[in-house]
mmCIF file of N, CA and C in Angstrom:
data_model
loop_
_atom_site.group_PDB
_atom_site.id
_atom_site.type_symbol
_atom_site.label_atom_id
_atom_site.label_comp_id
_atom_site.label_asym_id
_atom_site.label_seq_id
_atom_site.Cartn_x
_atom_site.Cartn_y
_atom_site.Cartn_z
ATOM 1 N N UNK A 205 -8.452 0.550 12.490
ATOM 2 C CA UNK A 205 -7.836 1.843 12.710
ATOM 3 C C UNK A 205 -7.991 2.208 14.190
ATOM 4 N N UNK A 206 -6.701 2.421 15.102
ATOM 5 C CA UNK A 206 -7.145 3.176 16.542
ATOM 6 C C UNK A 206 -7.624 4.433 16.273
ATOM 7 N N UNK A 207 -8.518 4.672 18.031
ATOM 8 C CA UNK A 207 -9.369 5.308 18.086
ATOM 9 C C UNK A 207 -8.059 6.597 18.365
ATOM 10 N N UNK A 208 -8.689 7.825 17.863
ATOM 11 C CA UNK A 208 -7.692 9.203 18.001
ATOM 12 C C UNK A 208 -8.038 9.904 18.404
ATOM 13 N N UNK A 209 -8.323 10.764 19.624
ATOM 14 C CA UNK A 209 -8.404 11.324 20.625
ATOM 15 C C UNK A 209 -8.457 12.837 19.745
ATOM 16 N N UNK A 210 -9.531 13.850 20.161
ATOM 17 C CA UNK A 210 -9.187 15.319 19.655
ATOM 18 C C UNK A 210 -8.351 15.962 20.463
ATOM 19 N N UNK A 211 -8.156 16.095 21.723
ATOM 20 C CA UNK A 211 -7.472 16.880 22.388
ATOM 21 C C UNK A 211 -6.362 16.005 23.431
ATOM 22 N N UNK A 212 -5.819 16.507 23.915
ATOM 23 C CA UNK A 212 -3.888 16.045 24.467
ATOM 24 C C UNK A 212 -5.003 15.556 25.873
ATOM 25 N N UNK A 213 -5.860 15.938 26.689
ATOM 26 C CA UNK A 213 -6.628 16.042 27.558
ATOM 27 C C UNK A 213 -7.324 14.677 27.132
ATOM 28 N N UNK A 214 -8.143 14.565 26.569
ATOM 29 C CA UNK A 214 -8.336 13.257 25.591
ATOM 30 C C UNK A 214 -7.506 11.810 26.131
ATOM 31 N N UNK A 215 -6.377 12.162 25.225
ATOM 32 C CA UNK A 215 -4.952 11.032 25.210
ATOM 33 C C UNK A 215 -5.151 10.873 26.573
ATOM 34 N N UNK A 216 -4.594 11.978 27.757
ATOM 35 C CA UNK A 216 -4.182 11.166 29.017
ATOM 36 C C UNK A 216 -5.077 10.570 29.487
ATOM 37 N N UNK A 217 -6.516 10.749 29.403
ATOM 38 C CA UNK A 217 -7.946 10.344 29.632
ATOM 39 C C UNK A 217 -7.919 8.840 29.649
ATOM 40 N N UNK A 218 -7.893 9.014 28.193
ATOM 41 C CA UNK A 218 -7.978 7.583 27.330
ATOM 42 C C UNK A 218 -6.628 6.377 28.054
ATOM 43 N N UNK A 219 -5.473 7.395 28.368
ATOM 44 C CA UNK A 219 -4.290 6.239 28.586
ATOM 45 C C UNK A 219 -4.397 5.824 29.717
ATOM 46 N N UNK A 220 -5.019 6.971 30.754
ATOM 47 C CA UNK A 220 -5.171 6.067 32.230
ATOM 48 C C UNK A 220 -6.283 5.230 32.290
ATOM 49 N N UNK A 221 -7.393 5.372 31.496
ATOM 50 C CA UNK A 221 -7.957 4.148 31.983
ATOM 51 C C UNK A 221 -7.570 2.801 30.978
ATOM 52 N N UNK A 222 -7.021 3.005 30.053
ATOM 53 C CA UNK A 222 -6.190 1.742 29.699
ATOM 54 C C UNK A 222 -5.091 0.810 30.673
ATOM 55 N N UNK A 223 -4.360 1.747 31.450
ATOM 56 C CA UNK A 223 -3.564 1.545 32.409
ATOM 57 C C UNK A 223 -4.410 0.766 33.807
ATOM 58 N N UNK A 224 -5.495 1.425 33.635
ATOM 59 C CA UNK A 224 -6.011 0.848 34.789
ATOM 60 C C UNK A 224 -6.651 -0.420 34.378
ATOM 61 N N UNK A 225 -7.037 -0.872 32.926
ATOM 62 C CA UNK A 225 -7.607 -1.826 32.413
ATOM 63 C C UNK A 225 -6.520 -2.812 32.633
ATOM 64 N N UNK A 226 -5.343 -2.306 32.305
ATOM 65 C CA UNK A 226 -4.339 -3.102 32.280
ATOM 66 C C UNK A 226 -3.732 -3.985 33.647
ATOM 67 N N UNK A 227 -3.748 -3.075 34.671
ATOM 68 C CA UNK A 227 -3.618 -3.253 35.988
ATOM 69 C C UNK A 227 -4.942 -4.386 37.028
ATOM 70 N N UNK A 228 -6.064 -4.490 36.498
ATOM 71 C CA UNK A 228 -7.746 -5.491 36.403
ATOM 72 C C UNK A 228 -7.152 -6.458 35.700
ATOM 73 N N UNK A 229 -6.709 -6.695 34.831
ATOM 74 C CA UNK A 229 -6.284 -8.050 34.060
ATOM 75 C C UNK A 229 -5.312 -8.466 34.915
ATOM 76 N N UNK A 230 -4.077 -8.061 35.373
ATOM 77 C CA UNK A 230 -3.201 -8.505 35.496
ATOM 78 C C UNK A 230 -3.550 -8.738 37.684
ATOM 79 N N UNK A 231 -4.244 -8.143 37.940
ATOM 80 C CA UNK A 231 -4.310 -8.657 39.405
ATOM 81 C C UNK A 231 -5.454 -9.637 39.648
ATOM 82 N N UNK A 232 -6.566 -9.655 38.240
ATOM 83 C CA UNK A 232 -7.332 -10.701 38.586
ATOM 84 C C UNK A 232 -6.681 -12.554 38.742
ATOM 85 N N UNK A 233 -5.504 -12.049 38.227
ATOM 86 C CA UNK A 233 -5.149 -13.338 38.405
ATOM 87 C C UNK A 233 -4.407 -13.977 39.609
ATOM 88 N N UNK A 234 -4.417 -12.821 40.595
ATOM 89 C CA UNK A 234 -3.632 -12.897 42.318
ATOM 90 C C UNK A 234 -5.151 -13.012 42.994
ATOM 91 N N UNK A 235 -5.101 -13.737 43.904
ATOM 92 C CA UNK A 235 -5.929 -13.966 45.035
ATOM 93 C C UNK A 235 -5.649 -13.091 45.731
ATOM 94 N N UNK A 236 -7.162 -12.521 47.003
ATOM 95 C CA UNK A 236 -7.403 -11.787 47.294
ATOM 96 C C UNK A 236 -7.166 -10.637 46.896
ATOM 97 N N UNK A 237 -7.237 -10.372 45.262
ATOM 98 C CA UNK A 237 -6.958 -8.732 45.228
ATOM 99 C C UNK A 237 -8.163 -8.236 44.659
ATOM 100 N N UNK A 238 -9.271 -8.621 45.188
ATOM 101 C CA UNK A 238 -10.655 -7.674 44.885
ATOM 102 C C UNK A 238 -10.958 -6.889 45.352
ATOM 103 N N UNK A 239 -10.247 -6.800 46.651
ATOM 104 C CA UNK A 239 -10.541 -5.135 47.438
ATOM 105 C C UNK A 239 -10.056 -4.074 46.740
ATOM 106 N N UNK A 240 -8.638 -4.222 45.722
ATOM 107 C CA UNK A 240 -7.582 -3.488 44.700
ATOM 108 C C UNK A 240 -8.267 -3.149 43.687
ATOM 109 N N UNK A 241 -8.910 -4.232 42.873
ATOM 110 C CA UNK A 241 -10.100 -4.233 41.741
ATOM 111 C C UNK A 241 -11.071 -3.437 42.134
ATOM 112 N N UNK A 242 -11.406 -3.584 43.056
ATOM 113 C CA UNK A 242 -12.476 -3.008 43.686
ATOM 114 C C UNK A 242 -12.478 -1.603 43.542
ATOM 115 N N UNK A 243 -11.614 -1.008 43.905
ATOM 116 C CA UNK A 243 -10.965 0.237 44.060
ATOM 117 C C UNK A 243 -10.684 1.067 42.240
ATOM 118 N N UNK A 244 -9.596 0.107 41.840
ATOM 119 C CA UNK A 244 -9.440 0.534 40.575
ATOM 120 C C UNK A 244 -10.545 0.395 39.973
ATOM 121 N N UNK A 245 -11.524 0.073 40.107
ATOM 122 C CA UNK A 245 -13.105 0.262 39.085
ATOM 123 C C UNK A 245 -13.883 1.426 39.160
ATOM 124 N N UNK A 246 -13.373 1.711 40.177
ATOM 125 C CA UNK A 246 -13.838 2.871 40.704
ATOM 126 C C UNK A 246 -13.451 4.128 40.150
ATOM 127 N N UNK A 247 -11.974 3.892 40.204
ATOM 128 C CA UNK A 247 -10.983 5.019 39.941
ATOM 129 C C UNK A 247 -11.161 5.000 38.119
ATOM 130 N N UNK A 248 -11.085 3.625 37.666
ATOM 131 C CA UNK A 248 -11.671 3.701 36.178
ATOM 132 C C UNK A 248 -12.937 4.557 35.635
ATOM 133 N N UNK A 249 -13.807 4.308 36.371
ATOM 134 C CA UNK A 249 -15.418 4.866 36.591
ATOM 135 C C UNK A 249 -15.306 6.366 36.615
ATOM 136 N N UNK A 250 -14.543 6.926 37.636
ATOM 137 C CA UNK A 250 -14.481 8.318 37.506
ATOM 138 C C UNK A 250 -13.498 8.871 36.628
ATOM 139 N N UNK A 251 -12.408 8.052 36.334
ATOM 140 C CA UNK A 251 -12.196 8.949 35.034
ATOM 141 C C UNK A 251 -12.645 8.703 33.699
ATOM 142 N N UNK A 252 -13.865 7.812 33.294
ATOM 143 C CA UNK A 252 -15.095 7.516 32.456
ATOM 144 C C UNK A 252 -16.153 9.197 32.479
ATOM 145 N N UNK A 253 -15.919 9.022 33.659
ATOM 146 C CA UNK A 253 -16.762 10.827 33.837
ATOM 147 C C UNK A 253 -16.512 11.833 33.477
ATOM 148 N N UNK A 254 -14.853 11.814 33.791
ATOM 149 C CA UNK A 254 -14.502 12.989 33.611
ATOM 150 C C UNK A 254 -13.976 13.361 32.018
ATOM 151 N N UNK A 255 -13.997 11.760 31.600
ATOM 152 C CA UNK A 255 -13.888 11.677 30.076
ATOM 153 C C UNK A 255 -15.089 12.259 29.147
ATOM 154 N N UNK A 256 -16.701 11.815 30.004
ATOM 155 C CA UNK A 256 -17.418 11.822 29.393
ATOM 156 C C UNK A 256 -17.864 13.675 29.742
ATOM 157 N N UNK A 257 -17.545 14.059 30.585
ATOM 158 C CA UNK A 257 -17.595 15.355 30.577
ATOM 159 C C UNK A 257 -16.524 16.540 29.796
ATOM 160 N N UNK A 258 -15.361 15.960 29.688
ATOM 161 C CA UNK A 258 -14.839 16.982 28.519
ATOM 162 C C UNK A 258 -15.544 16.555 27.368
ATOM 163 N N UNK A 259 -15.777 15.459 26.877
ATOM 164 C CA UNK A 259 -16.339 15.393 25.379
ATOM 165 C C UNK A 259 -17.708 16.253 25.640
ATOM 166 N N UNK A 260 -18.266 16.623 26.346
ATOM 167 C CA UNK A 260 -19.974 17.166 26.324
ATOM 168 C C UNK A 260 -19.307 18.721 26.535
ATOM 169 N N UNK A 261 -18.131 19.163 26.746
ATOM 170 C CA UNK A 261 -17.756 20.481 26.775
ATOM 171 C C UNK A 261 -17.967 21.153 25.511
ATOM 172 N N UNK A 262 -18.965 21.982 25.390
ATOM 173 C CA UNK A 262 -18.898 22.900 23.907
ATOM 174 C C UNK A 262 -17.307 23.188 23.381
ATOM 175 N N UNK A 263 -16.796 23.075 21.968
ATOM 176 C CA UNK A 263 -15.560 23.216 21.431
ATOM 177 C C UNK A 263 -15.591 24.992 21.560
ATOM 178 N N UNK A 264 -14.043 25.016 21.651
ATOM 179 C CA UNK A 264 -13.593 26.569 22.289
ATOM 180 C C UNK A 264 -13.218 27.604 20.534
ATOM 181 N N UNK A 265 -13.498 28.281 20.819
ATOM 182 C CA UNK A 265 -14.235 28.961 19.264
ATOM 183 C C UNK A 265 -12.517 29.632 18.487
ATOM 184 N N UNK A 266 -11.799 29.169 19.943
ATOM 185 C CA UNK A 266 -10.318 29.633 18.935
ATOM 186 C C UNK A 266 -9.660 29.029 18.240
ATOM 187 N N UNK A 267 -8.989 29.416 16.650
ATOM 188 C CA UNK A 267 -8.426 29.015 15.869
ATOM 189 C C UNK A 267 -7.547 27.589 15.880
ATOM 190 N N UNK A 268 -7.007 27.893 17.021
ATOM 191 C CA UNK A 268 -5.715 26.852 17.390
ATOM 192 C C UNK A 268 -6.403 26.107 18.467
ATOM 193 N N UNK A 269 -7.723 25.857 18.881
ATOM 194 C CA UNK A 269 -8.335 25.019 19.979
ATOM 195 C C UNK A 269 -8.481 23.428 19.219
ATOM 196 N N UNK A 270 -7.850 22.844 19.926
ATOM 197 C CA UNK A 270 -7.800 21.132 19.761
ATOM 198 C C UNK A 270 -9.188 20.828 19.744
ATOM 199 N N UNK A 271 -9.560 19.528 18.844
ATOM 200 C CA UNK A 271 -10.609 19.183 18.552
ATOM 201 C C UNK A 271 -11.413 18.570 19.928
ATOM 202 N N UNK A 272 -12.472 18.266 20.521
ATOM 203 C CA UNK A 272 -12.800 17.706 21.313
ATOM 204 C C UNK A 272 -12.755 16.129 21.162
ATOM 205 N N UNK A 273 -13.022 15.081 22.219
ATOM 206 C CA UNK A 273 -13.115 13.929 21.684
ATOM 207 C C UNK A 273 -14.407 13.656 21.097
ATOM 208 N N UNK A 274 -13.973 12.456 20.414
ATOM 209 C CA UNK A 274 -15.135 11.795 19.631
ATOM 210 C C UNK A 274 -15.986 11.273 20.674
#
């Protein structure tokens, strides 16, 4: 079963660093692009943070407030 995201904030979270996972596979296979990797690990890394900081956000006490992530 994929993993399902509580909030829309979540999803884009989750899709850019797939994108960026996606983008590490596909340049490890070009020479010299570890300075690029290099970079995108980075850029992966911080939005790992900023992932891992909405999920540690207390859930918002209104009715219609999207679930947080898992």
């Amino acid at each position: 079963m994929p993993y399902e995201p509580g909030s829309s904030q979540c999803r884009v979270l989750i899709d850019c660093k797939v994108q960026v996972e996606t983008m590490l596979m596909a340049l490890s296979r070009i020479e010299a692009s570890e300075p690029i990797r290099e970079q995108l690990l980075q850029v992966h890394q911080q939005l790992e943070q900023l992932h891992d900081r909405h999920r540690s956000d207390p859930p918002r006490s209104q009715p219609s407030a999207e679930l947080h992530c898992a």
